Amino acid sequence: MEENPSGWQEKVRLKREARSQAIAIVATEGLQGLDLSVVDIDDISTLVGLIASGELSSEAVTKAYIHKVIVAHSQTNCLTEILFQDALTQARGLDEYRAKHGNVIGPLHGVPVTVKDQFNIRGYDTTLGYVGRTFSPATEDAVLVDMLKKLGAVVLGKTNLPQSIMWCETENPLWGLTTSPFCEDYTPAGSTGGEAALLSLHGSLLGWGTDLGGSIRMPAHATGLYGLKPSSSRLPYHGAPVSTEGQEHVPSSVGPLARNLPSLALVMKELIQMEPWQRDARCAPIPWRDEIFQSFRSTPLTIGLLTDDGVVRPHPPVSRVLLSLVEKLQAAGHDIVEWNADLHPECIQVLDDFYTADGGEDIRRDVLAGGEPYIPHVEALVNRGQPISVYEYWQINRRKVALQQAYLRKWNDIKSPKTGKRVDVVLMPPMPHTAVPHRCSRWVGYTKVWNVLDYSALVISAGKVASIDGNAPWNYAPRNALDEWNAALWTQNKGKMIELGLPVGVQVVGRKLEEEKVLAIGTIMDELLREPSDA
């Protein structure tokens, strides 16, 4: 590692130069004549099975993915730290293990994995998009990274995120702007945007992010992926620095992203079976409950439906894809119950108040340490308000707890008119729009309410913007300035969005620590979505 240079621009130059050199070294060595078809295998179990049978080697898979990573990065600027040489060493070690023992080392043997630049990896920086955190490599792996390696995963690199991580797009002065895999003028969302762009372009098979307000779910929706935000105590966070670290009012969650849903269920099961609570004091000692997963795979469901949060009306393709899935669910015998957005504005306000409780001091300190400029949204965030007293902070916590209790009552009280049953999950949009042009995101109310409640939430890939959406009625009077902004986004960009066929996801929400249920019900929905059309 270079000596710590002075001046933020020089640090940026050196970090980007080191990234380019790390890519170039591998790009010119041994990436010729590869079977690149392996990167189109979307299912983890399928890939591991091929490695276990000897049909593929871990080294060949890793080289093919490195080739694809380089292509994806050249298209989207998604990478930060490059681990290619380490990955090849890992892969060769896995091949040696299989040759010696005749079996794989674990259920992720040879699976190419990438992580958001928030997870510590020994010997590499963890920047959070801050220049001031460069040239300070981690001394040990994050607990999650160590567990993944023990399962056999091969870590290829770290991916971009917004300055401070506190935004739903992916840009910072250190690494620059990450673009959508569908169009360079559009965002992959954020804050786990680099991870989503790379996964979407088949540069990784399994990605890891964090979610404090939608940072896994929104990028999954914007790039056609599957993303899970577990409750905050289900997976280990230790070794993943975060802005506003030390706050526990609305804890951030660690979660996976993948190109198919069985892969998400697999990695959740395998990690939880490793008992992460023995490695991270924050984790709840709850084993994987396969009986819950199986029971919800084979029973008629009661599903709450929220089509609109009453603040920002979803664009036509978001509504169409959601309602199309509802029709399939009803045809399959599942009960749909109307849900409402009562208590959502109050939850969102609580989270906004928490975001600025320190008057922006935490983020301001990190930016001042590096000397770089703010990106516009982060500058607005740190200047939004003055720090509050400890007493005032306690009052926000009281409001949060009261809202959590009120939402529990709401969930218990809303019942099916047909059966009298409570809903199993809530089905709703992840965002009011698809991917949008850079710096056009404003409303994340569809996701962050569930962070305040610490509920389990899953996004599944459900459809695409289509030409039929261009003819949908869109002449509503705006409810507010945000709704007016969102309406204009569709009016001004719908032609391009239709041309690009941008992905559309749906969000499936369960209550606290209901990951098995959410994944099981998401699997039912995903299977319905993948059924061949009668047409």
XYZ file of C-alpha atoms in Angstrom, residues 92-464:
373
model
C -7.001 -22.943 -6.558
C -7.101 -23.884 -2.892
C -10.687 -25.073 -3.297
C -9.733 -27.186 -6.315
C -6.903 -28.735 -4.310
C -9.321 -29.507 -1.486
C -11.750 -31.229 -3.835
C -8.950 -33.218 -5.505
C -7.700 -34.393 -2.131
C -11.003 -35.087 -0.360
C -13.292 -35.924 -3.274
C -15.993 -33.492 -2.202
C -16.671 -29.776 -1.836
C -15.679 -27.778 1.213
C -19.174 -26.329 1.725
C -22.452 -25.351 0.033
C -20.884 -22.225 -1.517
C -17.764 -24.010 -2.830
C -16.426 -21.904 -5.694
C -19.340 -19.438 -5.734
C -18.154 -15.979 -6.894
C -19.213 -13.379 -4.340
C -18.874 -9.605 -4.107
C -19.649 -7.257 -1.233
C -20.594 -3.622 -0.832
C -17.646 -1.426 0.153
C -18.860 -1.452 3.718
C -17.666 -4.927 4.701
C -14.135 -5.222 6.029
C -11.778 -7.507 4.140
C -8.335 -7.941 5.609
C -5.732 -5.887 3.745
C -8.200 -3.648 1.898
C -9.763 -0.281 2.612
C -13.383 0.119 3.649
C -14.256 3.639 2.582
C -18.052 4.105 2.618
C -17.295 6.446 -0.263
C -15.235 8.758 1.989
C -11.782 9.930 0.868
C -10.726 10.215 4.534
C -11.070 6.447 4.983
C -8.601 5.561 2.222
C -5.158 4.056 2.871
C -6.331 2.457 6.106
C -6.769 -1.237 5.318
C -8.840 -3.486 7.555
C -6.935 -5.816 9.854
C -9.505 -8.627 9.787
C -12.476 -9.801 7.765
C -16.023 -8.865 8.686
C -17.809 -11.762 10.391
C -20.039 -12.215 7.344
C -17.061 -12.342 4.964
C -15.286 -14.892 7.136
C -18.421 -17.058 7.276
C -18.864 -16.894 3.509
C -15.273 -18.004 2.974
C -15.767 -20.921 5.363
C -18.767 -21.984 3.258
C -16.486 -21.973 0.193
C -17.322 -18.618 -1.402
C -14.682 -16.876 -3.528
C -14.618 -13.108 -2.930
C -13.883 -11.167 -6.138
C -14.053 -7.588 -4.913
C -15.937 -4.749 -3.295
C -18.493 -2.508 -4.963
C -19.447 1.134 -5.050
C -21.919 3.011 -2.864
C -22.873 6.649 -2.277
C -20.804 8.997 -0.140
C -21.817 8.166 3.468
C -24.118 5.337 2.164
C -27.051 7.579 3.105
C -28.733 7.856 -0.290
C -30.640 5.784 -2.835
C -28.260 6.404 -5.742
C -24.580 5.459 -6.078
C -22.074 8.297 -6.354
C -19.144 9.694 -4.408
C -16.100 11.892 -5.149
C -13.713 9.007 -4.436
C -14.904 6.370 -6.911
C -17.294 8.392 -9.047
C -20.743 7.631 -10.407
C -22.078 4.109 -10.906
C -24.510 3.746 -13.790
C -27.386 1.411 -14.530
C -26.589 -1.759 -16.483
C -29.463 -0.784 -18.777
C -28.435 2.784 -19.605
C -25.517 4.986 -18.616
C -27.862 7.922 -18.052
C -29.849 6.026 -15.392
C -29.044 5.063 -11.814
C -28.917 1.500 -10.462
C -30.370 3.030 -7.270
C -28.566 2.695 -3.943
C -26.988 2.515 -1.637
C -26.038 -1.013 -2.716
C -25.960 0.153 -6.330
C -22.514 -1.080 -7.367
C -23.409 -4.557 -6.168
C -26.708 -4.537 -8.076
C -25.135 -3.292 -11.322
C -22.463 -6.003 -11.178
C -24.892 -8.817 -10.353
C -27.272 -7.759 -13.093
C -24.440 -7.983 -15.642
C -23.438 -11.450 -14.375
C -20.198 -10.239 -12.799
C -21.047 -11.974 -9.528
C -23.391 -14.769 -8.462
C -24.086 -13.557 -4.943
C -23.918 -10.012 -3.606
C -24.039 -8.555 -0.124
C -25.342 -5.193 0.975
C -26.882 -3.344 3.878
C -30.283 -1.716 4.239
C -31.159 1.231 6.491
C -33.972 2.658 4.381
C -34.232 0.427 1.304
C -30.597 0.137 0.240
C -30.843 -3.538 -0.757
C -34.432 -3.532 -1.987
C -34.352 -0.457 -4.219
C -31.287 -1.541 -6.242
C -32.775 -5.042 -6.598
C -35.966 -3.494 -7.984
C -34.072 -1.135 -10.303
C -31.860 -3.832 -11.824
C -34.116 -6.901 -11.994
C -32.694 -8.814 -9.021
C -33.852 -10.477 -5.828
C -32.907 -8.760 -2.572
C -33.703 -9.504 1.071
C -33.667 -7.134 4.032
C -33.847 -9.375 7.085
C -34.644 -8.015 10.499
C -31.516 -6.368 11.840
C -30.536 -9.105 14.323
C -30.703 -12.077 11.941
C -27.319 -11.801 10.181
C -23.949 -10.556 11.507
C -23.056 -6.878 11.079
C -19.802 -6.924 13.030
C -16.942 -5.702 10.853
C -19.128 -3.573 8.589
C -18.564 0.129 9.388
C -21.498 2.443 8.753
C -22.263 6.148 8.855
C -23.897 7.204 12.129
C -22.253 4.153 13.700
C -23.285 3.818 17.328
C -26.931 4.657 16.768
C -29.260 1.785 17.594
C -32.586 3.555 17.102
C -33.123 2.038 13.627
C -30.385 -0.538 13.075
C -29.158 -1.267 9.562
C -29.609 -4.818 8.252
C -27.190 -7.049 6.335
C -28.749 -8.949 3.441
C -28.106 -10.794 0.163
C -28.855 -10.036 -3.484
C -28.965 -12.668 -6.224
C -30.297 -13.423 -9.694
C -32.750 -16.036 -8.471
C -34.754 -16.614 -5.311
C -33.607 -20.150 -4.398
C -30.086 -18.743 -4.045
C -31.279 -16.215 -1.450
C -33.074 -18.918 0.534
C -30.010 -21.164 0.358
C -27.524 -18.601 1.652
C -29.838 -17.478 4.444
C -30.302 -21.068 5.578
C -26.599 -21.930 5.410
C -25.430 -18.807 7.231
C -28.007 -19.149 9.993
C -27.126 -22.822 10.435
C -23.578 -21.608 11.213
C -25.017 -19.878 14.316
C -23.925 -16.289 13.668
C -24.931 -15.391 17.236
C -21.784 -17.202 18.332
C -19.752 -14.685 16.286
C -21.707 -11.428 16.642
C -23.352 -10.359 19.899
C -26.006 -8.464 17.976
C -27.428 -11.597 16.319
C -30.513 -13.270 17.749
C -30.020 -16.968 18.583
C -32.763 -18.144 16.237
C -31.994 -21.244 14.162
C -33.206 -21.711 10.589
C -36.843 -22.775 10.892
C -37.351 -25.027 7.913
C -40.769 -26.114 9.164
C -41.992 -22.527 8.736
C -40.478 -22.285 5.250
C -42.112 -25.550 4.189
C -45.508 -24.857 5.786
C -46.023 -21.605 3.909
C -45.034 -23.258 0.632
C -48.120 -25.475 0.759
C -51.021 -23.530 2.204
C -53.534 -20.941 0.933
C -52.206 -17.508 1.781
C -53.793 -14.319 3.050
C -51.986 -11.389 1.463
C -52.408 -7.719 2.286
C -52.242 -5.514 -0.802
C -50.980 -1.929 -0.688
C -51.017 -0.395 -4.168
C -50.270 3.221 -3.220
C -48.824 4.835 -0.095
C -50.994 7.920 -0.499
C -47.982 10.225 -0.848
C -46.414 9.402 -4.220
C -48.524 7.558 -6.808
C -46.674 4.667 -8.517
C -45.924 4.880 -12.237
C -48.154 2.777 -14.540
C -45.677 -0.106 -15.019
C -45.182 -0.442 -11.261
C -48.950 -0.683 -10.713
C -49.531 -2.967 -13.710
C -46.876 -5.493 -12.688
C -48.141 -5.538 -9.100
C -51.778 -6.037 -10.093
C -50.858 -8.690 -12.647
C -49.244 -10.703 -9.858
C -52.348 -10.189 -7.707
C -54.493 -11.708 -10.477
C -52.206 -14.750 -10.594
C -52.355 -15.123 -6.813
C -56.136 -14.953 -6.792
C -56.373 -17.469 -9.637
C -54.172 -19.804 -7.579
C -56.620 -19.599 -4.654
C -54.902 -17.079 -2.421
C -56.904 -14.459 -0.532
C -56.111 -10.778 -1.191
C -56.983 -8.289 1.542
C -56.878 -4.521 1.166
C -54.044 -2.976 3.198
C -53.637 0.720 3.988
C -50.823 3.168 4.619
C -52.020 4.250 8.053
C -49.012 4.984 10.324
C -46.604 5.056 7.365
C -46.170 8.868 7.320
C -45.481 8.843 11.063
C -42.888 6.057 10.716
C -41.164 7.890 7.884
C -41.048 11.110 9.896
C -39.475 9.292 12.833
C -36.727 7.903 10.613
C -36.103 11.323 9.055
C -35.820 12.813 12.548
C -33.339 10.113 13.540
C -31.234 10.704 10.416
C -30.485 14.255 11.527
C -30.460 13.871 15.311
C -26.742 14.687 15.443
C -27.122 17.726 13.169
C -25.072 15.898 10.537
C -21.949 15.767 12.731
C -21.019 12.143 12.010
C -21.055 12.543 8.231
C -19.558 16.041 8.385
C -16.577 14.736 10.382
C -15.857 12.065 7.774
C -16.099 14.481 4.866
C -13.948 17.088 6.609
C -11.343 14.410 7.377
C -10.911 13.794 3.659
C -11.505 17.318 2.408
C -13.569 16.284 -0.604
C -16.794 18.047 -1.643
C -20.214 16.753 -0.667
C -22.523 15.177 -3.199
C -25.684 17.348 -3.246
C -27.999 15.028 -1.321
C -25.480 14.439 1.460
C -24.846 18.170 1.766
C -28.580 18.753 2.131
C -28.788 15.971 4.724
C -26.035 17.323 6.990
C -27.489 20.837 6.802
C -31.081 19.812 7.419
C -31.171 20.620 11.121
C -29.366 21.350 14.360
C -28.301 18.602 16.772
C -30.933 17.786 19.366
C -30.591 17.160 23.095
C -30.457 13.703 24.627
C -33.925 14.338 26.038
C -35.293 15.221 22.600
C -33.661 12.088 21.221
C -35.405 10.009 23.857
C -38.723 11.450 22.746
C -38.118 10.286 19.166
C -37.394 6.827 20.522
C -40.636 6.927 22.470
C -42.498 7.797 19.273
C -40.755 4.934 17.462
C -41.696 2.363 20.091
C -45.276 3.624 20.174
C -45.475 3.315 16.382
C -44.069 -0.200 16.467
C -46.732 -1.159 18.995
C -49.459 0.576 16.990
C -48.396 -1.218 13.797
C -48.472 -4.534 15.641
C -52.077 -3.797 16.586
C -52.853 -2.766 13.032
C -51.440 -6.019 11.649
C -53.437 -8.019 14.180
C -56.660 -6.104 13.523
C -56.789 -6.214 9.711
C -58.429 -9.517 8.804
C -59.822 -11.131 5.707
C -63.555 -10.499 5.213
C -63.763 -14.021 3.745
C -61.926 -16.077 6.351
C -61.283 -13.847 9.334
C -57.554 -14.619 9.067
C -54.795 -12.084 9.568
C -52.545 -11.402 6.611
C -49.403 -13.494 6.228
C -47.497 -10.791 4.346
C -48.059 -7.415 2.741
C -47.482 -7.086 -1.019
C -46.619 -3.633 -2.378
C -44.291 -1.655 -4.675
C -40.644 -1.151 -3.655
C -40.579 2.342 -5.202
C -43.055 4.574 -7.054
C -40.922 4.292 -10.203
C -38.382 2.069 -11.923
C -34.764 3.109 -12.388
C -34.644 6.821 -13.159
C -32.090 9.267 -14.599
C -29.212 10.155 -12.293
C -29.991 12.454 -9.363
C -33.755 12.185 -9.906
C -34.580 9.970 -6.901
C -36.462 11.615 -4.067
C -39.013 9.342 -2.360
C -38.084 6.163 -0.494
C -41.205 5.911 1.650
C -42.198 2.542 0.202
C -39.167 0.874 1.785
C -37.997 2.783 4.837
C -41.188 2.341 6.851
C -40.174 -1.318 7.269
C -36.763 -0.334 8.660
C -38.436 1.639 11.425
C -40.515 -1.446 12.268
C -37.513 -3.795 11.726
C -39.688 -6.100 9.613
C -38.433 -8.651 7.105
C -38.821 -7.464 3.498
C -38.028 -9.090 0.161
C -37.962 -7.692 -3.373
C -38.502 -10.096 -6.255
C -38.090 -9.405 -9.947
C -41.608 -9.337 -11.366
C -41.725 -7.734 -14.818
C -40.616 -4.950 -17.114
